[in-house]
Amino acid sequence: RRQKKTASHALTDLENTKDFSQAGKPLFCPSHPTEELRLFCEQCDQPVCRDCVVDRHRQHPCDFTGKVIHRHGDALRELLKSTQQHVGTLEDVLGQIDGMGSAVRNRAEAVAAEICLFASGYAKAIEEHRDRLLKQLEDLKVQKENLLHLQKAQLQQLLLDMRTGVEFTERLLTSGSDLEILITKGVVASRLEKLNSVAYSTYPSVDDGIQFSPQERAGQCCGYEVFGAILNKVVDPARCTLHGEDLQSARQNELTGFTLLCNDMTGERMGRGGEALRVTITHKDKRGCAVKPTVCDNGDGTYRISYSPEEPGLYAVCVYVKGQHVQGSPFSLMVKNKFREHQGVFHCCTFCSSGGQKAARCACGGTMPGGYQGCGHGHKGHPGCPHWSCCGQVEESSECLGGPPSDTSQRGVLRTVAL
């Protein structure tokens, strides 16, 4: 009513319009405006008038709307019930979604608080671990400096004593008389010999081998597992040892090797890898003949050195750690010829136990070539089993040494082993 354009319009409250509908008003056909829609075409599923039935819907089944409304209304009611059920389900799901959204927000806030608490504690643990590492580093630095100062003081005193002795001896030899030299010779010589016998190291007693390993596990700190440790162990080549069953011998074209165990200056195992290791295997007689080894770092202070020599003979093996020989290096390696199986005769023990005598007879009556009366049949006899004797060994699967025994002592050994 305040607007000029609608001030004269008739107004009605919305509450009074709820019962207004078009139910009591007739509906007319859009194709025939003067005809009322009173019929329903079942085939076309739409209301029609009488003119439509006569015209376009002539052959179609049609009936009055009052007679078909119940059937079509019941179908709509069934669909309505199904739709109403979906509406209720959707309303429940939407309510659950809203509830879950609220739960997600609450849970995210709680987890965020846990993350902040964890990060705060972790940061505190890292800071405490940092302070502990710095304290450990400072103690290690002071310890090394004290050892260096002690060594320096000892060497300075020794140097002063030696210079004093040298100056006194030089002055005695240049300015002293013959009698003075002869009188003081014993004392001066004893002093110089004592100074010369003093043992001292030509290297600093400690080194700068201080490292930080970020990947090293450092245990627990404030309930958190932390990483990062100071490594002050330094490998000592003189205390590194070589281990292996075939350390001194090998077989041609067969893969073999040995193990290097690295220790620090106190003899303790390093417990970690990464050392600068070099191994050379060279033939002593053939120039230019060498074996290329394979070095495998086990990561625990041990190294596996594998090789396969192609030429037999005597080799020199050198193992270096940081450019220095390890304990036991260099050493000699004997590479034997490729394994050769027996090519001789399988004798019975009648011949072998007699020490290889031609006159030894076998109970079977068989003989061997070359005038030997002992048989070569290989049947069991005393001490109970056949064995090899032609190549210097008494076992069938043993290594062939290249021919039969040549003297009585070897045959005696064979006989003794066999018995």
Short mmCIF file of C-alpha atoms in Angstrom, two decimals:
data_model
loop_
_atom_site.label_atom_id
_atom_site.label_comp_id
_atom_site.label_asym_id
_atom_site.label_seq_id
_atom_site.Cartn_x
_atom_site.Cartn_y
_atom_site.Cartn_z
CA ARG A 1 0.00 0.00 0.00
CA ARG A 2 3.04 2.32 0.36
CA GLN A 3 3.90 1.94 -3.33
CA LYS A 4 2.19 4.22 -5.75
CA LYS A 5 1.65 1.53 -8.37
CA THR A 6 -0.02 -0.93 -5.97
CA ALA A 7 -1.80 1.43 -3.63
CA SER A 8 -5.25 0.80 -5.24
CA HIS A 9 -4.86 -3.00 -5.62
CA ALA A 10 -6.98 -5.46 -3.68
CA LEU A 11 -4.90 -7.42 -1.17
CA THR A 12 -5.59 -10.76 0.54
CA ASP A 13 -3.66 -12.50 3.36
CA LEU A 14 -1.69 -15.60 2.38
CA GLU A 15 -3.45 -17.63 5.05
CA ASN A 16 -6.80 -17.03 3.30
CA THR A 17 -5.44 -18.33 -0.04
CA LYS A 18 -4.62 -21.87 1.13
CA ASP A 19 -8.05 -23.25 0.17
CA PHE A 20 -8.12 -21.54 -3.23
CA SER A 21 -7.75 -24.04 -6.10
CA GLN A 22 -8.92 -24.70 -9.61
CA ALA A 23 -10.78 -27.88 -8.62
CA GLY A 24 -14.26 -26.45 -9.15
CA LYS A 25 -13.53 -24.64 -12.42
CA PRO A 26 -13.90 -26.39 -15.79
CA LEU A 27 -10.82 -26.89 -18.00
CA PHE A 28 -11.15 -26.40 -21.76
CA CYS A 29 -9.32 -28.13 -24.57
CA PRO A 30 -6.39 -26.16 -25.99
CA SER A 31 -7.27 -27.41 -29.50
CA HIS A 32 -11.03 -26.76 -29.11
CA PRO A 33 -11.42 -23.83 -26.73
CA THR A 34 -15.22 -24.18 -26.50
CA GLU A 35 -15.11 -27.84 -25.46
CA GLU A 36 -14.52 -28.96 -21.88
CA LEU A 37 -11.98 -31.69 -21.11
CA ARG A 38 -14.16 -34.50 -19.78
CA LEU A 39 -12.64 -37.60 -21.42
CA PHE A 40 -9.27 -39.37 -21.04
CA CYS A 41 -7.40 -41.17 -23.85
CA GLU A 42 -5.74 -44.29 -22.46
CA GLN A 43 -3.46 -44.71 -25.46
CA CYS A 44 -2.15 -41.14 -25.48
CA ASP A 45 -2.39 -40.82 -21.66
CA GLN A 46 -3.93 -37.34 -21.76
CA PRO A 47 -7.33 -35.64 -21.22
CA VAL A 48 -9.33 -34.91 -24.38
CA CYS A 49 -12.67 -33.36 -25.38
CA ARG A 50 -15.48 -34.77 -27.52
CA ASP A 51 -14.16 -33.16 -30.67
CA CYS A 52 -10.72 -34.71 -30.03
CA VAL A 53 -12.31 -38.16 -29.71
CA VAL A 54 -14.10 -37.70 -33.01
CA ASP A 55 -11.04 -36.23 -34.71
CA ARG A 56 -7.51 -37.39 -33.70
CA HIS A 57 -8.44 -40.01 -31.10
CA ARG A 58 -11.14 -41.78 -33.06
CA GLN A 59 -9.71 -45.30 -32.74
CA HIS A 60 -8.20 -44.78 -29.28
CA PRO A 61 -9.76 -46.21 -26.13
CA CYS A 62 -11.27 -43.32 -24.21
CA ASP A 63 -13.42 -43.02 -21.11
CA PHE A 64 -14.81 -40.35 -18.81
CA THR A 65 -12.32 -38.84 -16.33
CA GLY A 66 -14.50 -39.75 -13.36
CA LYS A 67 -14.25 -43.45 -14.19
CA VAL A 68 -10.47 -43.65 -14.74
CA ILE A 69 -9.36 -41.26 -12.02
CA HIS A 70 -9.39 -43.94 -9.31
CA ARG A 71 -7.09 -46.29 -11.21
CA HIS A 72 -4.60 -43.61 -12.17
CA GLY A 73 -4.82 -41.99 -8.75
CA ASP A 74 -3.99 -45.26 -7.02
CA ALA A 75 -0.88 -45.65 -9.20
CA LEU A 76 0.19 -42.13 -8.31
CA ARG A 77 -0.39 -42.86 -4.63
CA GLU A 78 1.91 -45.92 -4.81
CA LEU A 79 4.59 -43.87 -6.49
CA LEU A 80 4.03 -41.17 -3.90
CA LYS A 81 4.56 -43.63 -1.05
CA SER A 82 7.83 -44.83 -2.60
CA THR A 83 8.99 -41.27 -3.17
CA GLN A 84 8.04 -40.31 0.38
CA GLN A 85 10.19 -43.18 1.67
CA HIS A 86 13.13 -41.89 -0.36
CA VAL A 87 12.49 -38.42 0.98
CA GLY A 88 12.65 -39.72 4.55
CA THR A 89 15.81 -41.68 3.80
CA LEU A 90 17.45 -38.67 2.18
CA GLU A 91 16.52 -36.48 5.12
CA ASP A 92 18.11 -39.04 7.48
CA VAL A 93 21.26 -39.24 5.33
CA LEU A 94 21.52 -35.48 5.21
CA GLY A 95 21.19 -35.40 8.98
CA GLN A 96 23.93 -38.02 9.29
CA ILE A 97 26.14 -36.04 6.88
CA ASP A 98 25.69 -32.92 8.95
CA GLY A 99 26.48 -34.91 12.10
CA MET A 100 29.54 -36.51 10.48
CA GLY A 101 30.74 -33.11 9.29
CA SER A 102 30.54 -31.86 12.84
CA ALA A 103 32.32 -35.00 14.08
CA VAL A 104 35.06 -34.57 11.43
CA ARG A 105 35.64 -30.97 12.49
CA ASN A 106 35.80 -31.95 16.15
CA ARG A 107 38.14 -34.85 15.42
CA ALA A 108 40.39 -32.70 13.22
CA GLU A 109 40.67 -30.16 16.02
CA ALA A 110 41.59 -32.93 18.49
CA VAL A 111 44.19 -34.41 16.10
CA ALA A 112 45.60 -30.92 15.45
CA ALA A 113 46.07 -30.53 19.18
CA GLU A 114 47.82 -33.91 19.34
CA ILE A 115 50.10 -32.92 16.44
CA CYS A 116 51.00 -29.66 18.10
CA LEU A 117 51.71 -31.47 21.36
CA PHE A 118 53.83 -34.09 19.53
CA ALA A 119 55.72 -31.49 17.52
CA SER A 120 56.38 -29.45 20.63
CA GLY A 121 57.69 -32.50 22.50
CA TYR A 122 59.70 -33.66 19.48
CA ALA A 123 61.26 -30.23 19.07
CA LYS A 124 62.15 -30.23 22.76
CA ALA A 125 63.67 -33.70 22.42
CA ILE A 126 65.70 -32.63 19.39
CA GLU A 127 66.96 -29.56 21.18
CA GLU A 128 67.95 -31.65 24.19
CA HIS A 129 69.65 -34.19 21.89
CA ARG A 130 71.46 -31.32 20.18
CA ASP A 131 72.73 -29.99 23.50
CA ARG A 132 73.83 -33.49 24.47
CA LEU A 133 75.73 -33.94 21.20
CA LEU A 134 77.43 -30.57 21.58
CA LYS A 135 78.43 -31.45 25.14
CA GLN A 136 79.81 -34.79 23.94
CA LEU A 137 81.70 -33.03 21.16
CA GLU A 138 83.18 -30.52 23.58
CA ASP A 139 84.32 -33.28 25.95
CA LEU A 140 85.89 -35.15 23.05
CA LYS A 141 87.69 -32.03 21.86
CA VAL A 142 89.04 -31.31 25.35
CA GLN A 143 90.19 -34.92 25.71
CA LYS A 144 92.07 -34.83 22.40
CA GLU A 145 93.60 -31.44 23.19
CA ASN A 146 94.79 -32.67 26.61
CA LEU A 147 96.44 -35.70 25.00
CA LEU A 148 98.11 -33.47 22.43
CA HIS A 149 99.32 -31.06 25.12
CA LEU A 150 100.73 -33.94 27.14
CA GLN A 151 102.51 -35.39 24.11
CA LYS A 152 103.79 -31.95 23.17
CA ALA A 153 105.18 -31.33 26.66
CA GLN A 154 106.91 -34.71 26.70
CA LEU A 155 108.44 -34.20 23.27
CA GLN A 156 109.53 -30.66 24.13
CA GLN A 157 111.30 -31.93 27.24
CA LEU A 158 112.94 -34.72 25.24
CA LEU A 159 114.00 -32.24 22.56
CA LEU A 160 115.48 -29.92 25.21
CA ASP A 161 117.41 -32.81 26.75
CA MET A 162 118.72 -33.90 23.36
CA ARG A 163 119.77 -30.38 22.38
CA THR A 164 121.55 -29.95 25.69
CA GLY A 165 123.35 -33.24 25.21
CA VAL A 166 124.26 -32.42 21.61
CA GLU A 167 125.58 -28.96 22.51
CA PHE A 168 127.59 -30.28 25.44
CA THR A 169 129.08 -33.11 23.37
CA GLU A 170 129.92 -30.80 20.45
CA ARG A 171 131.59 -28.30 22.81
CA LEU A 172 133.50 -31.12 24.46
CA LEU A 173 134.74 -32.48 21.15
CA THR A 174 135.70 -29.06 19.78
CA SER A 175 137.02 -27.29 22.87
CA GLY A 176 137.90 -30.00 25.34
CA SER A 177 141.37 -31.46 25.72
CA ASP A 178 142.17 -35.05 25.10
CA LEU A 179 142.24 -35.77 28.79
CA GLU A 180 138.86 -34.05 29.35
CA ILE A 181 137.29 -36.02 26.54
CA LEU A 182 138.60 -39.30 27.90
CA ILE A 183 137.51 -38.45 31.44
CA THR A 184 133.90 -37.50 30.49
CA LYS A 185 133.51 -39.97 27.63
CA GLY A 186 131.73 -42.58 29.70
CA VAL A 187 129.17 -40.20 31.23
CA VAL A 188 128.50 -38.43 27.92
CA ALA A 189 128.13 -41.70 26.00
CA SER A 190 125.79 -43.09 28.64
CA ARG A 191 123.68 -39.93 28.48
CA LEU A 192 123.48 -39.98 24.69
CA GLU A 193 122.66 -43.70 24.61
CA LYS A 194 119.89 -43.13 27.13
CA LEU A 195 118.48 -40.29 25.05
CA ASN A 196 118.66 -42.38 21.87
CA SER A 197 116.83 -45.24 23.55
CA VAL A 198 113.83 -43.12 24.50
CA ALA A 199 110.84 -44.30 22.46
CA TYR A 200 108.54 -41.65 21.05
CA SER A 201 105.88 -41.53 18.40
CA THR A 202 106.55 -39.73 15.16
CA TYR A 203 102.85 -38.97 14.76
CA PRO A 204 100.38 -37.05 16.92
CA SER A 205 98.86 -39.24 19.61
CA VAL A 206 95.35 -38.40 18.38
CA ASP A 207 93.83 -37.36 15.09
CA ASP A 208 90.94 -35.22 13.90
CA GLY A 209 88.75 -38.23 13.20
CA ILE A 210 85.51 -36.70 14.49
CA GLN A 211 82.47 -37.25 12.33
CA PHE A 212 78.75 -36.70 12.63
CA SER A 213 76.39 -39.31 11.22
CA PRO A 214 72.82 -37.98 10.85
CA GLN A 215 71.42 -41.44 9.96
CA GLU A 216 72.83 -43.12 13.07
CA ARG A 217 70.21 -44.16 15.63
CA ALA A 218 70.82 -42.39 18.92
CA GLY A 219 68.24 -44.12 21.12
CA GLN A 220 65.48 -42.38 23.10
CA CYS A 221 65.34 -38.79 24.23
CA CYS A 222 62.30 -37.52 26.20
CA GLY A 223 60.37 -40.54 24.98
CA TYR A 224 61.15 -39.89 21.29
CA GLU A 225 63.51 -41.81 19.04
CA VAL A 226 66.23 -39.49 17.79
CA PHE A 227 68.92 -39.77 15.15
CA GLY A 228 72.42 -38.40 14.82
CA ALA A 229 75.59 -39.53 16.60
CA ILE A 230 79.22 -38.45 16.88
CA LEU A 231 81.67 -41.01 15.53
CA ASN A 232 85.15 -40.67 16.96
CA LYS A 233 86.48 -44.12 16.12
CA VAL A 234 89.31 -44.05 13.60
CA VAL A 235 90.53 -47.17 11.87
CA ASP A 236 94.08 -48.25 12.66
CA PRO A 237 95.60 -50.23 9.75
CA ALA A 238 98.12 -51.83 12.10
CA ARG A 239 95.28 -53.36 14.13
CA CYS A 240 93.19 -54.55 11.17
CA THR A 241 93.33 -58.33 10.77
CA LEU A 242 92.79 -60.81 7.93
CA HIS A 243 90.74 -63.97 8.36
CA GLY A 244 89.93 -66.90 6.09
CA GLU A 245 90.55 -70.62 5.61
CA ASP A 246 92.08 -70.12 2.15
CA LEU A 247 94.19 -67.13 3.08
CA GLN A 248 97.47 -68.67 1.91
CA SER A 249 96.29 -70.98 -0.89
CA ALA A 250 93.77 -71.00 -3.70
CA ARG A 251 92.75 -73.08 -6.70
CA GLN A 252 93.01 -72.07 -10.33
CA ASN A 253 89.73 -70.73 -11.81
CA GLU A 254 87.89 -71.22 -8.51
CA LEU A 255 86.24 -68.35 -6.61
CA THR A 256 87.70 -67.91 -3.14
CA GLY A 257 88.57 -65.08 -0.79
CA PHE A 258 89.18 -63.84 2.73
CA THR A 259 87.75 -61.32 5.21
CA LEU A 260 89.26 -58.09 6.53
CA LEU A 261 88.26 -57.01 10.04
CA CYS A 262 88.84 -53.31 10.73
CA ASN A 263 89.64 -52.14 14.28
CA ASP A 264 90.35 -48.77 15.84
CA MET A 265 93.42 -47.67 17.78
CA THR A 266 92.25 -49.48 20.91
CA GLY A 267 91.69 -52.73 19.06
CA GLU A 268 87.90 -52.46 19.17
CA ARG A 269 85.86 -53.32 16.11
CA MET A 270 84.82 -50.31 14.05
CA GLY A 271 81.23 -51.50 13.66
CA ARG A 272 80.68 -49.50 10.46
CA GLY A 273 81.92 -49.49 6.89
CA GLY A 274 83.01 -46.86 4.42
CA GLU A 275 86.79 -47.18 4.82
CA ALA A 276 89.16 -46.52 1.92
CA LEU A 277 90.26 -50.08 1.08
CA ARG A 278 92.60 -51.21 -1.72
CA VAL A 279 93.68 -54.79 -2.52
CA THR A 280 96.30 -55.90 -5.07
CA ILE A 281 97.08 -59.51 -6.10
CA THR A 282 100.07 -59.80 -8.45
CA HIS A 283 101.99 -62.80 -9.78
CA LYS A 284 105.57 -62.94 -8.52
CA ASP A 285 107.03 -64.67 -11.59
CA LYS A 286 104.88 -63.43 -14.49
CA ARG A 287 105.14 -59.73 -15.08
CA GLY A 288 101.81 -58.07 -15.84
CA CYS A 289 99.84 -61.02 -14.46
CA ALA A 290 97.44 -59.86 -11.76
CA VAL A 291 94.09 -60.81 -10.30
CA LYS A 292 91.35 -58.22 -9.98
CA PRO A 293 89.61 -58.77 -6.62
CA THR A 294 86.07 -57.79 -5.65
CA VAL A 295 85.64 -55.94 -2.35
CA CYS A 296 82.27 -56.13 -0.60
CA ASP A 297 81.61 -53.72 2.28
CA ASN A 298 79.42 -55.52 4.82
CA GLY A 299 78.69 -52.26 6.64
CA ASP A 300 79.74 -53.63 10.05
CA GLY A 301 83.50 -53.08 9.91
CA THR A 302 84.20 -56.24 7.89
CA TYR A 303 85.03 -56.50 4.21
CA ARG A 304 84.85 -59.60 2.01
CA ILE A 305 87.58 -59.81 -0.65
CA SER A 306 86.79 -62.33 -3.39
CA TYR A 307 88.93 -63.33 -6.38
CA SER A 308 89.34 -66.09 -8.96
CA PRO A 309 92.94 -66.57 -10.20
CA GLU A 310 93.36 -67.71 -13.81
CA GLU A 311 97.06 -68.59 -13.65
CA PRO A 312 98.71 -70.94 -11.12
CA GLY A 313 101.80 -69.91 -9.21
CA LEU A 314 102.93 -67.72 -6.33
CA TYR A 315 101.20 -64.37 -5.84
CA ALA A 316 101.84 -61.38 -3.59
CA VAL A 317 98.74 -60.02 -1.87
CA CYS A 318 98.70 -56.49 -0.46
CA VAL A 319 95.82 -55.06 1.56
CA TYR A 320 95.80 -51.32 2.25
CA VAL A 321 93.53 -49.26 4.49
CA LYS A 322 93.93 -45.51 4.02
CA GLY A 323 97.09 -46.20 2.03
CA GLN A 324 98.78 -48.27 4.78
CA HIS A 325 99.35 -52.03 5.02
CA VAL A 326 97.09 -53.89 7.41
CA GLN A 327 98.39 -56.44 9.88
CA GLY A 328 99.76 -59.45 7.95
CA SER A 329 100.08 -57.57 4.65
CA PRO A 330 101.74 -58.26 2.29
CA PHE A 331 101.53 -62.08 2.27
CA SER A 332 102.15 -64.84 -0.24
CA LEU A 333 99.38 -66.77 -1.94
CA MET A 334 99.96 -70.11 -3.66
CA VAL A 335 97.53 -70.83 -6.49
CA LYS A 336 97.46 -74.53 -7.34
CA ASN A 337 96.60 -76.09 -10.67
CA LYS A 338 93.03 -76.93 -11.48
CA PHE A 339 91.76 -80.04 -9.67
CA ARG A 340 92.72 -83.22 -11.53
CA GLU A 341 91.02 -86.51 -10.88
CA HIS A 342 92.89 -89.81 -10.63
CA GLN A 343 93.84 -91.38 -13.93
CA GLY A 344 95.65 -94.44 -12.53
CA VAL A 345 94.62 -97.97 -11.58
CA PHE A 346 92.33 -98.80 -8.69
CA HIS A 347 94.46 -101.25 -6.69
CA CYS A 348 93.47 -103.59 -3.93
CA CYS A 349 95.24 -103.41 -0.60
CA THR A 350 97.29 -106.58 -1.18
CA PHE A 351 99.64 -104.58 -3.39
CA CYS A 352 99.52 -101.39 -1.31
CA SER A 353 99.97 -102.99 2.08
CA SER A 354 103.13 -104.74 0.82
CA GLY A 355 104.75 -101.40 0.04
CA GLY A 356 104.46 -101.88 -3.73
CA GLN A 357 106.44 -105.15 -3.96
CA LYS A 358 106.17 -106.92 -7.28
CA ALA A 359 106.23 -110.31 -5.57
CA ALA A 360 103.12 -109.61 -3.48
CA ARG A 361 100.45 -112.05 -4.60
CA CYS A 362 96.72 -111.56 -4.38
CA ALA A 363 94.40 -114.37 -3.34
CA CYS A 364 92.37 -113.87 -6.51
CA GLY A 365 95.38 -114.73 -8.63
CA GLY A 366 95.20 -111.56 -10.71
CA THR A 367 98.28 -109.60 -11.77
CA MET A 368 99.02 -106.03 -12.83
CA PRO A 369 101.01 -104.82 -15.86
CA GLY A 370 104.75 -104.40 -15.45
CA GLY A 371 105.44 -107.72 -13.78
CA TYR A 372 103.49 -107.04 -10.60
CA GLN A 373 101.78 -110.13 -9.19
CA GLY A 374 99.35 -108.06 -7.14
CA CYS A 375 95.98 -107.59 -8.85
CA GLY A 376 94.32 -104.37 -10.01
CA HIS A 377 90.76 -105.58 -9.71
CA GLY A 378 89.86 -103.38 -6.79
CA HIS A 379 88.11 -106.06 -4.76
CA LYS A 380 87.92 -105.68 -1.01
CA GLY A 381 90.75 -107.13 1.03
CA HIS A 382 92.67 -106.30 4.19
CA PRO A 383 92.06 -103.77 5.80
CA GLY A 384 88.61 -104.00 4.27
CA CYS A 385 88.26 -101.54 1.40
CA PRO A 386 89.95 -100.75 -1.93
CA HIS A 387 91.81 -97.45 -2.30
CA TRP A 388 94.02 -95.44 -4.63
CA SER A 389 97.77 -95.71 -4.52
CA CYS A 390 98.97 -94.62 -7.94
CA CYS A 391 98.96 -90.86 -7.38
CA GLY A 392 100.21 -90.49 -3.84
CA GLN A 393 96.84 -90.49 -2.12
CA VAL A 394 94.82 -93.23 -0.46
CA GLU A 395 91.28 -91.90 -1.06
CA GLU A 396 89.35 -92.28 -4.28
CA SER A 397 88.12 -88.66 -4.36
CA SER A 398 91.43 -87.12 -3.29
CA GLU A 399 93.62 -84.82 -5.36
CA CYS A 400 95.93 -86.36 -7.95
CA LEU A 401 99.53 -85.32 -7.30
CA GLY A 402 100.82 -86.25 -10.72
CA GLY A 403 102.08 -89.83 -10.60
CA PRO A 404 102.75 -92.89 -8.45
CA PRO A 405 105.05 -92.85 -5.44
CA SER A 406 108.71 -93.05 -6.43
CA ASP A 407 110.39 -94.22 -3.24
CA THR A 408 109.85 -96.72 -0.51
CA SER A 409 109.11 -94.08 2.15
CA GLN A 410 106.08 -92.79 0.25
CA ARG A 411 104.84 -96.33 -0.25
CA GLY A 412 105.33 -96.90 3.44
CA VAL A 413 103.26 -93.84 4.19
CA LEU A 414 100.53 -95.13 1.90
CA ARG A 415 100.59 -98.46 3.61
CA THR A 416 100.49 -96.87 7.05
CA VAL A 417 97.55 -94.62 6.15
CA ALA A 418 95.71 -97.53 4.59
CA LEU A 419 96.20 -99.72 7.67
#
